[in-house]
XYZ file of C-alpha atoms in Angstrom:
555
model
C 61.307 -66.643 5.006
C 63.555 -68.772 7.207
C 65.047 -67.903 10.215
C 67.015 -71.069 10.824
C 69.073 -71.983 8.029
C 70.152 -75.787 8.213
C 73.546 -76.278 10.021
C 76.635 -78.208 9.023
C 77.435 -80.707 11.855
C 80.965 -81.295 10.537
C 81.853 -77.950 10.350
C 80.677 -77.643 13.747
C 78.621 -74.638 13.316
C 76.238 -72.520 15.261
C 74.239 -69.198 15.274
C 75.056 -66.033 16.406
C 73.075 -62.942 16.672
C 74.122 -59.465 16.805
C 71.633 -56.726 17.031
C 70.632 -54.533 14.073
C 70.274 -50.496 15.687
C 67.948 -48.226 13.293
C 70.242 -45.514 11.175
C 68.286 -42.875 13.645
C 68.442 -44.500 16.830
C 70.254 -42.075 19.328
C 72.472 -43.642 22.083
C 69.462 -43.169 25.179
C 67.232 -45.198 22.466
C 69.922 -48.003 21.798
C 68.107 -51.374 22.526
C 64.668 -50.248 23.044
C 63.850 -51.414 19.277
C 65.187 -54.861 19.195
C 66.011 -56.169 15.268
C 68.730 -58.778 15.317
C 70.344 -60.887 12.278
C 70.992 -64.112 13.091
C 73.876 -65.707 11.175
C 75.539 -69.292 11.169
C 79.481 -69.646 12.121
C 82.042 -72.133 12.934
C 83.543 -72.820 16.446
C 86.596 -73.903 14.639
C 86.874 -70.014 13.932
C 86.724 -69.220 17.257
C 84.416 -66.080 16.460
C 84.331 -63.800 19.428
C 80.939 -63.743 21.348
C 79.107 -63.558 24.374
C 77.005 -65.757 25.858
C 73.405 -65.182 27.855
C 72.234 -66.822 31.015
C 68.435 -66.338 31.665
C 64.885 -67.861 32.605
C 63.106 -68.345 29.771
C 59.789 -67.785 31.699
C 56.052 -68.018 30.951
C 55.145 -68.419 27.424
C 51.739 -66.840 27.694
C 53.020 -63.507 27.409
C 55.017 -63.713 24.459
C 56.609 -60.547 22.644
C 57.699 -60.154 18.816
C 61.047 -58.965 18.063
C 62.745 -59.059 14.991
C 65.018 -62.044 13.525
C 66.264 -61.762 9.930
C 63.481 -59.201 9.118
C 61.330 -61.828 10.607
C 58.817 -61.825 13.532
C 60.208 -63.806 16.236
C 57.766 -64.600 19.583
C 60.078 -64.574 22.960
C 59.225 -63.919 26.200
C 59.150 -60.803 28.500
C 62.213 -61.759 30.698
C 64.447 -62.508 27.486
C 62.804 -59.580 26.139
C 63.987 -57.473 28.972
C 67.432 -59.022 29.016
C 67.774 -58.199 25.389
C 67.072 -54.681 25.628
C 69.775 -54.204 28.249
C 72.089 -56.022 26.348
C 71.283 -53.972 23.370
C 72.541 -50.676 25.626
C 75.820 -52.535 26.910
C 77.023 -55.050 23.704
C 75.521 -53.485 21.123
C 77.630 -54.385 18.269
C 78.662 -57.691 19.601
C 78.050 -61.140 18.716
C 75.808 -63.184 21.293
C 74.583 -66.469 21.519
C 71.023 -66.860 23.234
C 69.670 -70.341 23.419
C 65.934 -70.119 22.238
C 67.113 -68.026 19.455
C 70.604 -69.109 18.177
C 69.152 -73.092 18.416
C 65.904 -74.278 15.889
C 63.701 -75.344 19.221
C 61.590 -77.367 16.497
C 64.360 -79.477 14.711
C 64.532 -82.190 17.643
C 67.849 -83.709 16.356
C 69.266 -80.103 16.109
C 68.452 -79.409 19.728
C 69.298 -82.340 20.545
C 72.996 -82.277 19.221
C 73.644 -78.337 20.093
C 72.727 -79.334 23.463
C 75.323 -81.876 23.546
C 77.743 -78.457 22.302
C 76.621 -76.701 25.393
C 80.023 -77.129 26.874
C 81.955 -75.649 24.019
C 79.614 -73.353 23.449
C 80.134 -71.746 26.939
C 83.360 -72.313 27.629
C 84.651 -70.430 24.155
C 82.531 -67.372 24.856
C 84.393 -64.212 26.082
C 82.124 -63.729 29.130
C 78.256 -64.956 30.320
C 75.530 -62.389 31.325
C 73.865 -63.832 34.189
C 70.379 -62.032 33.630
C 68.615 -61.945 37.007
C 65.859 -60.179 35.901
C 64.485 -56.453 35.850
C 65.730 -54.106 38.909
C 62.782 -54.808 41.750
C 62.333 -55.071 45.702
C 65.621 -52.831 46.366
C 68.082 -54.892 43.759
C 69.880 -51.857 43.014
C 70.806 -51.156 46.769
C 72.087 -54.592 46.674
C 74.008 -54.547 43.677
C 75.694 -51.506 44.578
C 76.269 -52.710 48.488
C 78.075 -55.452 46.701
C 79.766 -53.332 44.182
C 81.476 -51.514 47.303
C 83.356 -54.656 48.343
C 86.903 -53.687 48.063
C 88.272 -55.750 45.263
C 90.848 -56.515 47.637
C 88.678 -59.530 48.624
C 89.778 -61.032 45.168
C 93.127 -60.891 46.321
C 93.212 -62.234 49.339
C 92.480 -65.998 48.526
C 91.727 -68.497 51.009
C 90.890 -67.482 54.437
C 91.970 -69.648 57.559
C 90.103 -72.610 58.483
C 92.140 -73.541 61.398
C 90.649 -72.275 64.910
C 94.038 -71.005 66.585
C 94.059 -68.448 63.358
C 90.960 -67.499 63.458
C 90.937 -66.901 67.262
C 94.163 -64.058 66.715
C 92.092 -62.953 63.589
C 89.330 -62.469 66.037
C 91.253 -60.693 68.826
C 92.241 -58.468 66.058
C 89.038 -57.066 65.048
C 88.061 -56.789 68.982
C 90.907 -54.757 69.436
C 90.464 -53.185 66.223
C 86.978 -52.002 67.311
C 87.587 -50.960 70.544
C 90.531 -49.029 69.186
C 87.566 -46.695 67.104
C 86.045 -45.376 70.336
C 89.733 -44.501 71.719
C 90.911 -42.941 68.306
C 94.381 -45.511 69.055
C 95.344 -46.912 66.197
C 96.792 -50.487 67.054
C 97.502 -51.814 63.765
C 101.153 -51.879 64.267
C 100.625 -52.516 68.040
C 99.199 -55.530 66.726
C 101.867 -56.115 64.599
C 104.626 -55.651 67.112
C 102.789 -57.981 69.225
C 103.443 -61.063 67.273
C 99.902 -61.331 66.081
C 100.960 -59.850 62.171
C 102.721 -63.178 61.708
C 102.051 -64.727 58.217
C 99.456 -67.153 58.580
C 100.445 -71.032 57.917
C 101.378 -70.236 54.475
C 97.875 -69.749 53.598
C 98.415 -66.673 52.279
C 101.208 -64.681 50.407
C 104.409 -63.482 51.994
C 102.627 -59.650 52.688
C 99.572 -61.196 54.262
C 99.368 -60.809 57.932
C 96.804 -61.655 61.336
C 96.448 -57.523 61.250
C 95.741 -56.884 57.878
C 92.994 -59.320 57.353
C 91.750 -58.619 60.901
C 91.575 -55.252 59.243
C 90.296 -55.780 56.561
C 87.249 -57.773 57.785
C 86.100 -55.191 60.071
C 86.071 -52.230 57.369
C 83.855 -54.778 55.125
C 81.932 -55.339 58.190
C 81.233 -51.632 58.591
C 80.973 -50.855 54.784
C 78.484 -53.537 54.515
C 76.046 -51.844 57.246
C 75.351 -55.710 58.402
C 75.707 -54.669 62.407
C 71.924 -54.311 63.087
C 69.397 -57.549 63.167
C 66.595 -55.835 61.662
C 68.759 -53.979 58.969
C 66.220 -54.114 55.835
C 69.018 -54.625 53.567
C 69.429 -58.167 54.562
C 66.291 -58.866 53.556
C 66.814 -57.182 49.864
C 69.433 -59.548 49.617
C 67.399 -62.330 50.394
C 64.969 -61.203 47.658
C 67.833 -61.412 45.245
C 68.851 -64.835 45.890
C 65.193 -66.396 45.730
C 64.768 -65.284 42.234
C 64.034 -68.271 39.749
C 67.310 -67.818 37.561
C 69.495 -69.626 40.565
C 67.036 -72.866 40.523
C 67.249 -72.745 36.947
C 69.267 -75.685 35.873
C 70.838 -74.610 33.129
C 72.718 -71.885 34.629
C 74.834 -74.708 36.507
C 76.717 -75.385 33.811
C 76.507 -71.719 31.510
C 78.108 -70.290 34.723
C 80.456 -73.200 36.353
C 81.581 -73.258 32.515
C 82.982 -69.541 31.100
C 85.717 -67.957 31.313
C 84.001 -64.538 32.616
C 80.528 -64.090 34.151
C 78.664 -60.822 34.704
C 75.276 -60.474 37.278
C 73.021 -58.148 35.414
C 69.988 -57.154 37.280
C 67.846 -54.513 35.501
C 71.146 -51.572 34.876
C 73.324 -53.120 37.150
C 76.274 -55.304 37.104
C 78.564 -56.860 39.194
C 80.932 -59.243 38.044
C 80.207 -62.972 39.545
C 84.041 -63.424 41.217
C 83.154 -59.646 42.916
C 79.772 -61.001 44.103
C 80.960 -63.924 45.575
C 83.774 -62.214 47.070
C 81.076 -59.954 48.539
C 79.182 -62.740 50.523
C 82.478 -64.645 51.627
C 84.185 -61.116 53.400
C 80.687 -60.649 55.040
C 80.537 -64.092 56.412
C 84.030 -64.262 57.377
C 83.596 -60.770 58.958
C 80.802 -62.099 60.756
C 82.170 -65.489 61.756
C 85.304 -64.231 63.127
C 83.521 -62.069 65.253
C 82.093 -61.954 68.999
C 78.958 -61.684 67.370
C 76.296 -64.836 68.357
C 76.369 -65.872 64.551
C 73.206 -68.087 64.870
C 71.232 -65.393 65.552
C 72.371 -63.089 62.976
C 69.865 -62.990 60.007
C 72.700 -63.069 57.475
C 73.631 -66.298 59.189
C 70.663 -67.687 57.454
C 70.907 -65.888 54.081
C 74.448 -67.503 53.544
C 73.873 -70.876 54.549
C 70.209 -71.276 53.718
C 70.716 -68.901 50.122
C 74.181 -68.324 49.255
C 75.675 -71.733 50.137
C 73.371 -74.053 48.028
C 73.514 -71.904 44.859
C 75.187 -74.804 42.762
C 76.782 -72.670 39.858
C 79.088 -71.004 42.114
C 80.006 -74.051 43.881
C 80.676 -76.180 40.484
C 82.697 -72.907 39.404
C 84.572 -73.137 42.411
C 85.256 -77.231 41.913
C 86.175 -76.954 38.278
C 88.696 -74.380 38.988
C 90.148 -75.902 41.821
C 90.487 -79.561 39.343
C 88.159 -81.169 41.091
C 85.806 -83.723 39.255
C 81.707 -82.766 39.217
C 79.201 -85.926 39.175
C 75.711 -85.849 38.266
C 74.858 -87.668 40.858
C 76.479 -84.837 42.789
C 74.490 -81.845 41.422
C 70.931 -83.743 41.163
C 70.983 -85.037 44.654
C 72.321 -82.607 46.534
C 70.824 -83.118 50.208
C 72.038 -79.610 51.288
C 69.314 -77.650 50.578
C 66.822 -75.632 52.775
C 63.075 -76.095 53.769
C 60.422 -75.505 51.283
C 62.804 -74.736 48.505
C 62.430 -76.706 45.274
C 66.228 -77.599 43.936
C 65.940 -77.038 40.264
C 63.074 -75.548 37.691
C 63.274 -76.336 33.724
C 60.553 -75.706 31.032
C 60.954 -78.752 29.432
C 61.490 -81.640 32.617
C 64.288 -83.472 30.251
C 66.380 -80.764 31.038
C 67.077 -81.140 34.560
C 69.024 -83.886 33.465
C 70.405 -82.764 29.914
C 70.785 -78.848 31.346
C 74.135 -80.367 33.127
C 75.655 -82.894 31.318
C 78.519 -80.426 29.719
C 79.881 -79.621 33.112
C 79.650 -82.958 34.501
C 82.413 -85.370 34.419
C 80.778 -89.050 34.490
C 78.710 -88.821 31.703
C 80.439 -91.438 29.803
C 80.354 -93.359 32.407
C 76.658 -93.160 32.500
C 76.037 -93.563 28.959
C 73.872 -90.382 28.988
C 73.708 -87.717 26.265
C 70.892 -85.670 25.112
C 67.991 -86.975 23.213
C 64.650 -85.006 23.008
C 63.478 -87.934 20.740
C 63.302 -89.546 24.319
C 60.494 -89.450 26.817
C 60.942 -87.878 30.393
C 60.207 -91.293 31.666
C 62.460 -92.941 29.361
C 65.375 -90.154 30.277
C 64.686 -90.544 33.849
C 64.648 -94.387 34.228
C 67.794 -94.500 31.879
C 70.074 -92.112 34.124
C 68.273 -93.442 37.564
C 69.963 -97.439 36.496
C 72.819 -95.939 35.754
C 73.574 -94.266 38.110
C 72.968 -97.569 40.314
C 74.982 -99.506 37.927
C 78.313 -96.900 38.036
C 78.168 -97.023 41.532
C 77.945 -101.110 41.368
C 80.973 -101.242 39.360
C 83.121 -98.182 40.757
C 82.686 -97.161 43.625
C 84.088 -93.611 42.907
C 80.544 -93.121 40.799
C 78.726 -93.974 43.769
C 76.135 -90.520 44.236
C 73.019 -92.783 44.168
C 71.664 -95.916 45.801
C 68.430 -97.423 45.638
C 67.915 -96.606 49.419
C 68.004 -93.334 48.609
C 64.891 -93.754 46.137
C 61.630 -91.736 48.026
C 58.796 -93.747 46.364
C 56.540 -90.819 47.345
C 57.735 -88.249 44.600
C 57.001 -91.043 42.214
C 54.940 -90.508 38.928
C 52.125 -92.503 37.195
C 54.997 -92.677 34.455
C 57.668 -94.160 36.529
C 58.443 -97.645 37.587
C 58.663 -97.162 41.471
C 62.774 -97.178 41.303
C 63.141 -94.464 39.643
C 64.080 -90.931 40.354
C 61.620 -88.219 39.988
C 63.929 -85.320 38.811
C 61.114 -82.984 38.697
C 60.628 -83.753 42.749
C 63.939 -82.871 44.143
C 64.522 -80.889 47.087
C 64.012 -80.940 50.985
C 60.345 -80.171 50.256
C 59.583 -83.348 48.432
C 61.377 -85.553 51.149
C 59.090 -86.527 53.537
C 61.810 -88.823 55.832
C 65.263 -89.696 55.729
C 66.336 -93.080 54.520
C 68.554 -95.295 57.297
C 71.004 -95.981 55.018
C 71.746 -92.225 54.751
C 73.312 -92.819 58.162
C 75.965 -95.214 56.989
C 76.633 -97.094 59.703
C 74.841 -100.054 58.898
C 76.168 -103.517 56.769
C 72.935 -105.629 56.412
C 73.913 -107.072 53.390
C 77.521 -107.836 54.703
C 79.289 -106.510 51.644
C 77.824 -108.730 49.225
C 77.742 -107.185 45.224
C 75.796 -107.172 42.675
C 76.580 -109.051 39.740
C 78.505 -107.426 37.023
C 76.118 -105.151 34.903
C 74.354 -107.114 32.130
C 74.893 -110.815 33.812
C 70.787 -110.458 35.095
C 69.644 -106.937 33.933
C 68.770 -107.453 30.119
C 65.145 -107.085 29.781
C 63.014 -106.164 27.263
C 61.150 -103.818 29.538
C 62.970 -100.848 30.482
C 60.779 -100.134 33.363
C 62.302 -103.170 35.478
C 64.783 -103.157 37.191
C 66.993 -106.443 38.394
C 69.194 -106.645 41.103
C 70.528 -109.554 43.101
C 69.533 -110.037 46.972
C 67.827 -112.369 49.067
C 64.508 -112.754 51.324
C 64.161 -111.684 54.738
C 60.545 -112.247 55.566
C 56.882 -110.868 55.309
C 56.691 -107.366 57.021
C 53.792 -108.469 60.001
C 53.634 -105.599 61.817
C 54.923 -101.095 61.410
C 55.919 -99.551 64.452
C 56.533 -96.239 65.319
C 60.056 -95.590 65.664
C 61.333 -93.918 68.928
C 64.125 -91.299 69.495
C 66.477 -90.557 66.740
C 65.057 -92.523 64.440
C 61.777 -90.851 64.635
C 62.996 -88.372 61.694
C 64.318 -91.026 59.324
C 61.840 -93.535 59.150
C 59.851 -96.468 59.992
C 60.518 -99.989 61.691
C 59.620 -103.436 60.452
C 58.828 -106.041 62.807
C 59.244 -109.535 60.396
C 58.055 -112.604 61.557
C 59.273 -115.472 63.015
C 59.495 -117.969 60.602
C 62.252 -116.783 57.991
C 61.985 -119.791 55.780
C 59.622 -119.101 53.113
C 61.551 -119.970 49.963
C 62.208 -116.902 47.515
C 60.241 -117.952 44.339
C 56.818 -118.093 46.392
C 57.648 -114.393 46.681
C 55.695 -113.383 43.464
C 52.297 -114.668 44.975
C 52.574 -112.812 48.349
C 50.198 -109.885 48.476
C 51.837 -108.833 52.125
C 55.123 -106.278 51.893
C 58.629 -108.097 52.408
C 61.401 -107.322 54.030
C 64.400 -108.445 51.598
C 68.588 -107.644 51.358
C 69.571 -106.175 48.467
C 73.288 -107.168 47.726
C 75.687 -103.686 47.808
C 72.672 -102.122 50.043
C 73.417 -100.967 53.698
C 69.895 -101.544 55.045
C 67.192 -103.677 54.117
C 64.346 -102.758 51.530
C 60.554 -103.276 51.893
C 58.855 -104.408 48.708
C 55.291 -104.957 48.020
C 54.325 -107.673 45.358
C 52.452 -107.908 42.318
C 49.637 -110.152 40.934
C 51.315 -110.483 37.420
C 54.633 -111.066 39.309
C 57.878 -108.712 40.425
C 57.514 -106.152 43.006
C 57.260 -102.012 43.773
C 59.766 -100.874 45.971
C 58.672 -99.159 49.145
C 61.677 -98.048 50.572
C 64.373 -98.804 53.073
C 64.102 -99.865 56.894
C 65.211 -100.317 60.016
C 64.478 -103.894 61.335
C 66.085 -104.986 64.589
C 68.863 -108.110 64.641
C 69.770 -108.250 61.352
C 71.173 -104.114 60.430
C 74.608 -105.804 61.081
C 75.017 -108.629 58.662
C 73.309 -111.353 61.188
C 70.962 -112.570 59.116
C 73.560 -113.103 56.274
C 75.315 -115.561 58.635
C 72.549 -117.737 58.254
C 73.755 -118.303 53.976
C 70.510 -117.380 53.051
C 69.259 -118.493 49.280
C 70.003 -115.529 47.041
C 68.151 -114.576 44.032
C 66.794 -112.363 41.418
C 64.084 -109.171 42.486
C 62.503 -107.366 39.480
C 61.444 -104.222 40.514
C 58.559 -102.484 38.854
């Protein structure tokens, strides 16, 4: 029998499932026998549904449930996620990627990935599926379901210092005011330090009451010992795999409502990330020596870099997302990849219904591609859009670390399965941006020298510099970015004998900041090696000479 009838495209149809419960299942048993039918509808119905965000996990470990009456193989972690939703929504409609989508009809996938968008954004609410309850989850998710919902009410807090410094002699008064038993709440108030703050917040917000506030979450919270073990639960929580996952960028940044389920808890996602923004305010607007607080480094090091929340928090505010923005994100800490995907397309694909400049980039999804093919496509255009507008600019070749390259990628080209502060073994210069080397000279417009047959190669307009003679070791700051080229005296040898050097060049690359080292190639073009420093000419000297410009094909 089938599971996955075909769709109709122009009625815009999907599946949803809904689960099946057994005539004598009792409500304790609900969900522990999973049997769901699987049924095709329209999204110009607008059929009520919700949505789940998960890891699909390991696939050696695969469990049967029931589809259509069918056998159906998933893994333990959906498995898991099912059976709770099975005790929470058990008579509603869902929509559950490796299910709901025929993972072996590539144009199927292929065009209800390009839905994902729609598909998210019409469901009622998301469960974000964290995984079964483990390493004190549940004392975290109910620390966090203790934040007084307040927090969702007070909107932005103050950014400017004279604010926070009353906010902050508030809460040291407040505290000392505990070991007195003097309330000074409305001596605060009759002080002048309840005034409304800058407009920031509503007419009944004061200096007092958020002074307040702060130091009962800071108390609820139990965050005033260093060793407290509870920060490290929470730290446990945020290194799961779902928040590297990719696709939860978009399943999350996109819905109306989302809901953290971990094992039988949940927490609703605006709650949550109210939680971690009272705690770091409470702790940031105190006397407290912040750098030295553990939770210092849970919020910047965790909680900051979790990129669903942020998008979330950019879409809402009508602020435009880039891919460029989300895939090469610098901001992330030590020895932490930046996304995981079963399939590698995905990194790319798993983000392009939340992203605003995908037209821009030409870039949809296609699992007839290659990952080489998918990678080297977005990687040139991402060059190009920033060529021609420079409001697309998230990528430049300098930015290119040829050591995270693959045996399947020209040496150009972004490895998306290598991002991350752990892959990055030095900073480029031009990350700096405070260098003009190539004196704000353009490329041509796109297509005038880049159609090749080879998709591999890349063209871009620049001129010579010289053969590299000699590395050095670079001293002071620049000892964490990179390293310097010495280039020799003579700086006339002409730019077509370039092909038949087997020594690395130093060369401009028109729109680039710094120069790029190249090494070339007996059957011609070059591999690019990365950007450097090289003394005299970071300024736009050497382009004062008019030297003969040309053609590089990179490789």
């Amino acid at each position: 029998m089938t599971i996955h009838h075909p769709l109709c495209r122009e009625n815009r149809e999907f599946r949803l499932a809904r689960f099946c419960p057994a005539q004598d299942e009792s409500e304790d048993d609900r969900g522990s026998r999973i049997s769901l039918e699987l049924r095709p509808l329209s999204m110009n119905d607008k059929p009520p549904y919700i949505a789940l965000s998960y890891v699909w996990g390991s696939s050696t470990r695969m469990t049967n449930i029931e589809v259509n009456g069918e056998p159906f193989p998933v893994g333990p972690n959906l498995c898991a996620a099912l059976k709770q939703l099975g005790r929470d929504q058990g008579s509603s409609w869902i929509w559950v990627d490796s299910i709901c989508i025929d993972q072996a009809n590539v144009e199927e996938k292929s065009w209800q990935v390009n839905e994902m968008s729609q598909i998210y954004s019409s469901a009622e609410q998301v469960y974000m599926w964290l995984g079964r309850a483990a390493d004190g989850s549940d004392e975290v998710m109910d620390l966090i379901s203790r934040v007084d919902p307040r927090m969702l009410q007070l909107g932005p807090l103050p950014r400017d210092e004279n604010t926070k410094s009353r906010i902050t002699d508030c809460i040291a008064k407040r505290s000392a005011s505990s070991e007195t038993g003097k309330d000074l709440h409305r001596d605060i108030v009759d002080s002048g330090d309840g005034n409304r703050v800058d407009g920031e917040m509503g007419d009944k917000d004061s200096v007092a009451r958020i002074g307040d506030f702060l130091l009962e979450v800071k108390r609820n919270m139990g965050l005033y010992g260093r060793d407290d073990p509870i920060i490290l639960k929470i730290e446990q929580l945020l290194q799961r795999e779902y928040w590297k996952r990719i696709w939860m960028v978009q399943e999350v940044a996109l819905t109306r409502v989302a809901t953290i389920v971990c094992g039988r808890k949940m927490v609703a996602l605006e709650l949550f990330d109210a939680a971690f923004s009272a705690v770091w305010h409470a702790l940031t607007l105190t006397s407290l020596k912040l750098r030295k607080h553990p939770f210092a480094w849970t919020y910047t090091c965790l909680y900051e870099p979790i990129r669903c929340i942020s998008v979330r928090r950019q879409r809402r505010l009508g602020k435009s997302v880039l891919l460029g923005d989300i895939l090469l994100d610098r901001n992330r800490p030590l020895q932490q990849s930046q996304y995981v995907a079963t399939d590698p397309r995905d990194i790319v694909f798993g983000i392009l219904g939340v992203i605003s400049d995908s037209a821009e980039l030409n870039v949809c999804a296609n699992y007839n591609k290659s990952t080489a093919e998918v990678y080297v496509s977005v990687t040139r255009s991402l060059i190009r859009s920033g060529d021609q507008d420079p409001k697309f600019l998230t990528y430049y070749l300098g930015q290119c670390n040829p050591s995270n390259s693959s045996p399947d990628l020209p040496s150009w080209a972004l490895n998306f399965r290598k991002l991350g502060w752990s892959e990055v073994e030095c900073w480029p210069f031009s990350d700096l941006g405070t260098f003009k080397a190539s004196k704000g000279s353009l490329q041509p417009p796109y297509g005038a020298n880049n159609d090749l047959d080879d998709f591999s190669i890349l063209r871009l307009r620049g001129c010579l510099v010289d053969v590299v003679t000699e590395v050095m070791e670079p001293t002071g700051w620049y000892k964490s970015l990179h390293k310097s080229a010495k280039i020799s005296k003579d700086v006339t040898v002409e730019l077509r004998s370039l092909a038949r050097l087997i020594n690395r060049v130093a060369a401009l690359i028109w729109g680039m900041e710094t120069p790029v080292i190249l090494r070339g190639r007996d059957d011609g073009g070059f591999e690019y090696l990365g950007d450097a420093y090289v003394p005299g000419i970071m300024y736009g000297e050497y382009m004062k000479t008019q030297p003969p410009e040309g053609d590089f094909e990179l490789h």
